[in-house]
Amino acid sequence: MSKLLVIGGAGELGRSTVLAAATEWSGGREGLWATYHSTLPDAELLNAAQWIQLDCSDHEAIRETIMKVNPTGVIYCAVPKHGGAAGKGGDKVMNGIVDDVVAAAEASVIIGARFIAISTDQVFDGKLSEGLCYKETDEINPTNPYASYKTVMEKKLLTLAGPIIICRTSLILTMEPIGKGIEFVVKCLRGEMGEIVLFTDELRNMTFSDDLGSGLVELAESTCEFRGIVHLVSDEITNRYELSKKLSKVLGIDTNFVKSGLSKESGMNRPANLSLDTTLIKSVLRRTKLRGVSERFD
């Protein structure tokens, strides 16, 4: 029987992945396992899978869990608190992004399971001209600690001899329960951040977590032959200011707190054009559609 193990199943992306797998995984609920770190998942999640408590910094526990479940597919969604592009990094963040993931991948390879890890568009420096997109094979050049750790993770995973997939994602959006990406923009709209400038020149392939969950589940199936790096994102390229305008309409928040501006004029050293090419993922996925902001909100 096909078995799927979602490591970090109670987080934002993990939750969406477990819920997608509950209805889409070929092995059904009986073949669906997930882990949580400290707090028991809510009732909806508890009923969707079979749960195991796991501290991912305990690599022996990771190995024991994978050997016990003996899955045909493993999706690693766990991630330490890192602060994203603005985070300062540190050993704890690095270990969580690199060492913990590699330990799980090594155990998965031993039993022949497909292993899927999550990476980021921020492995690129964002210096592309507008209108261009990064392909999976383009040179990476991270500009912050978080992205640097993801780069190391990618390189180490690619040295392992097994069916490993590295999915680069972008800004992840979750409407229910509201996720971090949406929550920040809603706070801006409501004036909780005061008057704020959202940049129009920081370009991202924003993607919703439920679509990402479905895509990850499809990639984990034994019928999927793909391995390597792929950009698991929608093909719509947008920015946080445009997202705020659409959320304002959807949520009925009339606001004057959000203004548009340019990152390049802010004095901040942030990646600008992180647009990702989606040609490859469209050729790999058969049933999952990764919808952009306009398709979901308009």
Short mmCIF file of C-alpha atoms in Angstrom, two decimals:
data_model
loop_
_atom_site.label_atom_id
_atom_site.label_comp_id
_atom_site.label_asym_id
_atom_site.label_seq_id
_atom_site.Cartn_x
_atom_site.Cartn_y
_atom_site.Cartn_z
CA MET A 1 0.00 0.00 0.00
CA SER A 2 1.17 3.53 -0.79
CA LYS A 3 2.06 5.42 2.38
CA LEU A 4 2.72 9.14 2.70
CA LEU A 5 4.50 10.80 5.62
CA VAL A 6 4.18 14.58 5.99
CA ILE A 7 6.85 15.87 8.37
CA GLY A 8 5.71 19.13 9.93
CA GLY A 9 2.06 18.50 9.14
CA ALA A 10 0.68 21.06 11.60
CA GLY A 11 2.33 24.16 10.10
CA GLU A 12 0.84 26.42 7.44
CA LEU A 13 2.02 24.48 4.40
CA GLY A 14 2.00 21.14 6.22
CA ARG A 15 -1.65 21.57 7.18
CA SER A 16 -2.69 22.22 3.60
CA THR A 17 -0.63 19.25 2.45
CA VAL A 18 -2.24 16.87 4.96
CA LEU A 19 -5.74 18.06 4.07
CA ALA A 20 -5.01 17.66 0.36
CA ALA A 21 -3.59 14.18 0.91
CA ALA A 22 -6.66 13.15 2.91
CA THR A 23 -8.71 13.27 -0.30
CA GLU A 24 -6.09 12.96 -3.04
CA TRP A 25 -3.43 10.48 -1.85
CA SER A 26 -3.69 7.13 -3.58
CA GLY A 27 -3.30 5.24 -0.29
CA GLY A 28 -6.26 6.98 1.38
CA ARG A 29 -6.35 7.98 5.03
CA GLU A 30 -5.05 4.57 6.07
CA GLY A 31 -1.87 5.37 4.18
CA LEU A 32 -1.47 8.92 5.46
CA TRP A 33 0.82 9.79 8.36
CA ALA A 34 1.94 13.16 9.66
CA THR A 35 4.10 14.59 12.44
CA TYR A 36 3.71 17.52 14.79
CA HIS A 37 6.31 19.10 17.07
CA SER A 38 4.64 20.06 20.35
CA THR A 39 0.99 21.13 20.04
CA LEU A 40 -1.63 18.61 18.98
CA PRO A 41 -3.32 19.53 15.68
CA ASP A 42 -6.96 20.64 15.67
CA ALA A 43 -9.81 18.18 15.19
CA GLU A 44 -9.96 18.58 11.40
CA LEU A 45 -6.31 17.72 11.04
CA LEU A 46 -6.40 14.94 13.64
CA ASN A 47 -9.13 13.20 11.69
CA ALA A 48 -7.30 13.54 8.39
CA ALA A 49 -4.21 11.46 9.21
CA GLN A 50 -2.42 9.29 11.73
CA TRP A 51 -0.15 11.47 13.88
CA ILE A 52 3.26 11.09 15.48
CA GLN A 53 4.99 13.63 17.72
CA LEU A 54 8.47 14.40 16.38
CA ASP A 55 11.27 16.79 17.25
CA CYS A 56 13.09 17.18 13.95
CA SER A 57 16.32 18.21 15.68
CA ASP A 58 16.49 14.62 17.01
CA HIS A 59 17.85 12.87 13.95
CA GLU A 60 17.63 9.43 15.50
CA ALA A 61 13.92 10.07 16.10
CA ILE A 62 13.56 11.11 12.46
CA ARG A 63 15.14 7.87 11.31
CA GLU A 64 13.02 5.78 13.69
CA THR A 65 9.82 7.48 12.54
CA ILE A 66 10.57 6.95 8.87
CA MET A 67 11.53 3.32 9.43
CA LYS A 68 8.40 2.73 11.51
CA VAL A 69 5.97 4.22 9.01
CA ASN A 70 7.92 2.85 6.03
CA PRO A 71 6.38 5.36 3.61
CA THR A 72 6.60 5.33 -0.16
CA GLY A 73 6.67 9.13 -0.10
CA VAL A 74 7.92 11.76 2.39
CA ILE A 75 7.09 15.46 2.22
CA TYR A 76 9.19 17.63 4.53
CA CYS A 77 7.22 20.76 5.50
CA ALA A 78 8.75 21.46 8.91
CA VAL A 79 10.70 24.70 9.17
CA PRO A 80 12.25 26.59 12.09
CA LYS A 81 11.30 30.19 12.85
CA HIS A 82 13.60 32.16 10.59
CA GLY A 83 12.28 35.64 9.80
CA GLY A 84 12.56 35.16 6.05
CA ALA A 85 14.66 37.62 4.05
CA ALA A 86 14.89 39.94 7.06
CA GLY A 87 16.01 37.21 9.47
CA LYS A 88 19.50 37.19 10.94
CA GLY A 89 19.90 33.43 10.72
CA GLY A 90 22.06 31.54 13.22
CA ASP A 91 23.03 27.97 14.01
CA LYS A 92 19.54 26.91 15.11
CA VAL A 93 17.97 28.18 11.91
CA MET A 94 20.74 26.66 9.78
CA ASN A 95 20.45 23.28 11.48
CA GLY A 96 16.67 23.25 11.02
CA ILE A 97 16.87 24.15 7.34
CA VAL A 98 19.87 22.03 6.40
CA ASP A 99 20.78 19.24 8.81
CA ASP A 100 17.27 18.17 9.84
CA VAL A 101 16.08 17.98 6.24
CA VAL A 102 19.14 16.07 5.06
CA ALA A 103 18.74 13.56 7.93
CA ALA A 104 15.17 12.86 6.84
CA ALA A 105 16.22 12.59 3.20
CA GLU A 106 19.00 10.11 4.00
CA ALA A 107 16.56 7.88 5.91
CA SER A 108 14.05 8.10 3.06
CA VAL A 109 16.67 7.10 0.51
CA ILE A 110 17.55 4.01 2.55
CA ILE A 111 14.00 2.66 2.27
CA GLY A 112 13.53 3.84 -1.33
CA ALA A 113 10.89 6.47 -0.56
CA ARG A 114 10.38 9.56 -2.70
CA PHE A 115 11.52 12.59 -0.70
CA ILE A 116 10.29 16.14 -1.26
CA ALA A 117 11.91 19.20 0.31
CA ILE A 118 10.80 22.83 0.20
CA SER A 119 13.16 25.54 -0.98
CA THR A 120 12.62 29.18 -1.93
CA ASP A 121 12.76 31.68 -4.79
CA GLN A 122 15.18 33.66 -2.65
CA VAL A 123 18.07 31.43 -3.68
CA PHE A 124 18.25 33.94 -6.56
CA ASP A 125 19.46 37.52 -6.12
CA GLY A 126 16.50 39.15 -7.89
CA LYS A 127 18.62 41.21 -10.28
CA LEU A 128 16.81 40.02 -13.41
CA SER A 129 15.38 42.62 -15.74
CA GLU A 130 11.60 42.97 -15.55
CA GLY A 131 9.88 40.54 -17.89
CA LEU A 132 12.45 37.78 -17.40
CA CYS A 133 12.08 34.68 -15.20
CA TYR A 134 14.53 32.40 -13.46
CA LYS A 135 14.70 28.82 -14.71
CA GLU A 136 15.58 25.89 -12.49
CA THR A 137 19.03 25.65 -14.08
CA ASP A 138 19.95 29.33 -13.63
CA GLU A 139 22.81 30.24 -11.31
CA ILE A 140 21.78 30.84 -7.71
CA ASN A 141 23.08 33.71 -5.62
CA PRO A 142 21.34 34.09 -2.23
CA THR A 143 21.42 37.49 -0.52
CA ASN A 144 20.28 36.62 3.03
CA PRO A 145 21.02 33.89 5.63
CA TYR A 146 17.70 32.07 5.14
CA ALA A 147 18.26 31.73 1.40
CA SER A 148 21.91 30.78 1.93
CA TYR A 149 20.85 27.89 4.16
CA LYS A 150 18.32 26.76 1.56
CA THR A 151 21.08 26.81 -1.03
CA VAL A 152 23.25 24.53 1.12
CA MET A 153 20.26 22.25 1.67
CA GLU A 154 19.65 21.98 -2.08
CA LYS A 155 23.28 21.12 -2.82
CA LYS A 156 23.44 18.43 -0.12
CA LEU A 157 20.18 16.83 -1.18
CA LEU A 158 21.31 16.65 -4.80
CA THR A 159 24.31 14.54 -3.76
CA LEU A 160 22.03 11.77 -2.47
CA ALA A 161 21.31 8.87 -4.79
CA GLY A 162 17.55 8.61 -4.61
CA PRO A 163 14.22 9.94 -5.90
CA ILE A 164 14.53 13.43 -4.38
CA ILE A 165 12.53 16.48 -5.42
CA ILE A 166 13.32 20.03 -4.34
CA CYS A 167 10.37 22.37 -4.73
CA ARG A 168 11.18 26.06 -4.85
CA THR A 169 8.19 28.07 -3.70
CA SER A 170 7.50 31.79 -3.44
CA LEU A 171 5.30 33.80 -1.08
CA ILE A 172 2.76 31.33 0.32
CA LEU A 173 -0.82 32.56 0.79
CA THR A 174 -3.41 30.96 3.07
CA MET A 175 -6.91 32.36 3.59
CA GLU A 176 -8.32 29.90 6.14
CA PRO A 177 -7.00 29.85 8.73
CA ILE A 178 -5.24 33.05 7.74
CA GLY A 179 -1.54 32.57 7.08
CA LYS A 180 1.42 34.86 7.68
CA GLY A 181 1.56 36.30 4.16
CA ILE A 182 -2.11 37.28 4.14
CA GLU A 183 -2.12 38.37 7.79
CA PHE A 184 0.63 40.93 7.18
CA VAL A 185 -1.24 42.56 4.31
CA VAL A 186 -4.54 42.58 6.23
CA LYS A 187 -2.84 44.36 9.14
CA CYS A 188 -1.53 46.92 6.67
CA LEU A 189 -5.01 47.45 5.23
CA ARG A 190 -6.52 47.92 8.69
CA GLY A 191 -3.92 50.49 9.65
CA GLU A 192 -2.34 48.35 12.35
CA MET A 193 1.09 49.17 10.88
CA GLY A 194 0.26 52.85 10.43
CA GLU A 195 0.70 54.28 6.94
CA ILE A 196 2.88 51.81 5.05
CA VAL A 197 4.46 51.48 1.62
CA LEU A 198 4.14 48.17 -0.22
CA PHE A 199 6.54 47.74 -3.11
CA THR A 200 5.46 47.26 -6.71
CA ASP A 201 8.88 46.21 -8.00
CA GLU A 202 9.35 43.14 -5.76
CA LEU A 203 7.95 40.51 -8.10
CA ARG A 204 6.90 37.06 -6.86
CA ASN A 205 4.92 34.03 -8.07
CA MET A 206 2.56 34.06 -5.07
CA THR A 207 0.82 30.72 -4.63
CA PHE A 208 -1.91 29.44 -2.31
CA SER A 209 -1.04 26.75 0.21
CA ASP A 210 -3.95 24.47 -0.70
CA ASP A 211 -2.77 24.32 -4.32
CA LEU A 212 0.80 23.76 -3.14
CA GLY A 213 -0.40 20.93 -0.91
CA SER A 214 -2.11 19.25 -3.84
CA GLY A 215 0.99 19.67 -5.97
CA LEU A 216 3.25 18.19 -3.30
CA VAL A 217 0.96 15.18 -2.88
CA GLU A 218 0.95 14.56 -6.63
CA LEU A 219 4.74 14.78 -6.78
CA ALA A 220 5.01 12.26 -3.92
CA GLU A 221 3.04 9.58 -5.76
CA SER A 222 5.06 6.63 -7.05
CA THR A 223 3.53 7.22 -10.48
CA CYS A 224 5.43 10.51 -10.72
CA GLU A 225 8.83 9.87 -12.26
CA PHE A 226 10.24 13.37 -11.87
CA ARG A 227 13.23 14.06 -9.64
CA GLY A 228 15.42 17.13 -9.19
CA ILE A 229 14.61 20.83 -8.74
CA VAL A 230 11.31 22.34 -9.85
CA HIS A 231 9.57 25.68 -9.35
CA LEU A 232 6.31 24.82 -7.60
CA VAL A 233 4.52 28.14 -8.04
CA SER A 234 1.69 29.75 -9.98
CA ASP A 235 2.53 31.38 -13.29
CA GLU A 236 1.13 34.78 -12.24
CA ILE A 237 3.79 37.30 -11.29
CA THR A 238 2.62 40.04 -8.95
CA ASN A 239 3.63 42.14 -5.94
CA ARG A 240 2.41 42.87 -2.42
CA TYR A 241 0.81 46.18 -3.39
CA GLU A 242 -1.38 44.48 -6.01
CA LEU A 243 -2.17 41.76 -3.47
CA SER A 244 -3.34 44.42 -1.02
CA LYS A 245 -5.69 45.91 -3.62
CA LYS A 246 -7.28 42.54 -4.33
CA LEU A 247 -7.57 41.65 -0.64
CA SER A 248 -9.16 45.04 0.03
CA LYS A 249 -11.95 44.17 -2.41
CA VAL A 250 -12.36 40.57 -1.28
CA LEU A 251 -12.49 41.43 2.43
CA GLY A 252 -14.35 44.71 2.04
CA ILE A 253 -11.65 46.78 3.72
CA ASP A 254 -11.67 50.36 2.44
CA THR A 255 -8.29 51.79 3.36
CA ASN A 256 -6.00 54.75 2.87
CA PHE A 257 -3.16 53.30 4.91
CA VAL A 258 -1.40 51.43 2.09
CA LYS A 259 0.66 53.33 -0.46
CA SER A 260 2.65 52.05 -3.42
CA GLY A 261 6.40 52.51 -3.70
CA LEU A 262 9.61 51.11 -5.14
CA SER A 263 11.98 48.84 -3.27
CA LYS A 264 14.92 50.22 -5.24
CA GLU A 265 14.21 53.69 -3.79
CA SER A 266 13.79 52.49 -0.20
CA GLY A 267 17.46 52.00 0.66
CA MET A 268 16.77 48.37 1.54
CA ASN A 269 18.88 45.63 0.01
CA ARG A 270 16.11 43.22 -0.97
CA PRO A 271 15.75 40.92 -4.00
CA ALA A 272 13.53 42.62 -6.58
CA ASN A 273 12.57 40.38 -9.50
CA LEU A 274 12.22 36.84 -8.17
CA SER A 275 9.95 35.74 -11.01
CA LEU A 276 10.18 31.99 -11.60
CA ASP A 277 9.70 30.13 -14.86
CA THR A 278 6.90 27.54 -14.60
CA THR A 279 7.40 25.62 -17.84
CA LEU A 280 8.80 22.54 -16.10
CA ILE A 281 6.18 22.18 -13.35
CA LYS A 282 3.39 22.48 -15.90
CA SER A 283 4.86 19.53 -17.77
CA VAL A 284 5.18 17.44 -14.60
CA LEU A 285 1.83 17.96 -12.85
CA ARG A 286 -1.18 16.24 -14.38
CA ARG A 287 -4.07 16.95 -12.01
CA THR A 288 -2.97 19.97 -9.95
CA LYS A 289 -3.42 23.56 -11.09
CA LEU A 290 -1.40 26.20 -9.26
CA ARG A 291 -3.64 29.25 -9.36
CA GLY A 292 -2.45 32.82 -9.02
CA VAL A 293 -3.91 35.71 -7.03
CA SER A 294 -6.09 37.01 -9.87
CA GLU A 295 -7.67 33.62 -10.57
CA ARG A 296 -8.48 33.09 -6.90
CA PHE A 297 -9.76 36.59 -6.11
CA ASP A 298 -11.20 38.11 -9.30
#
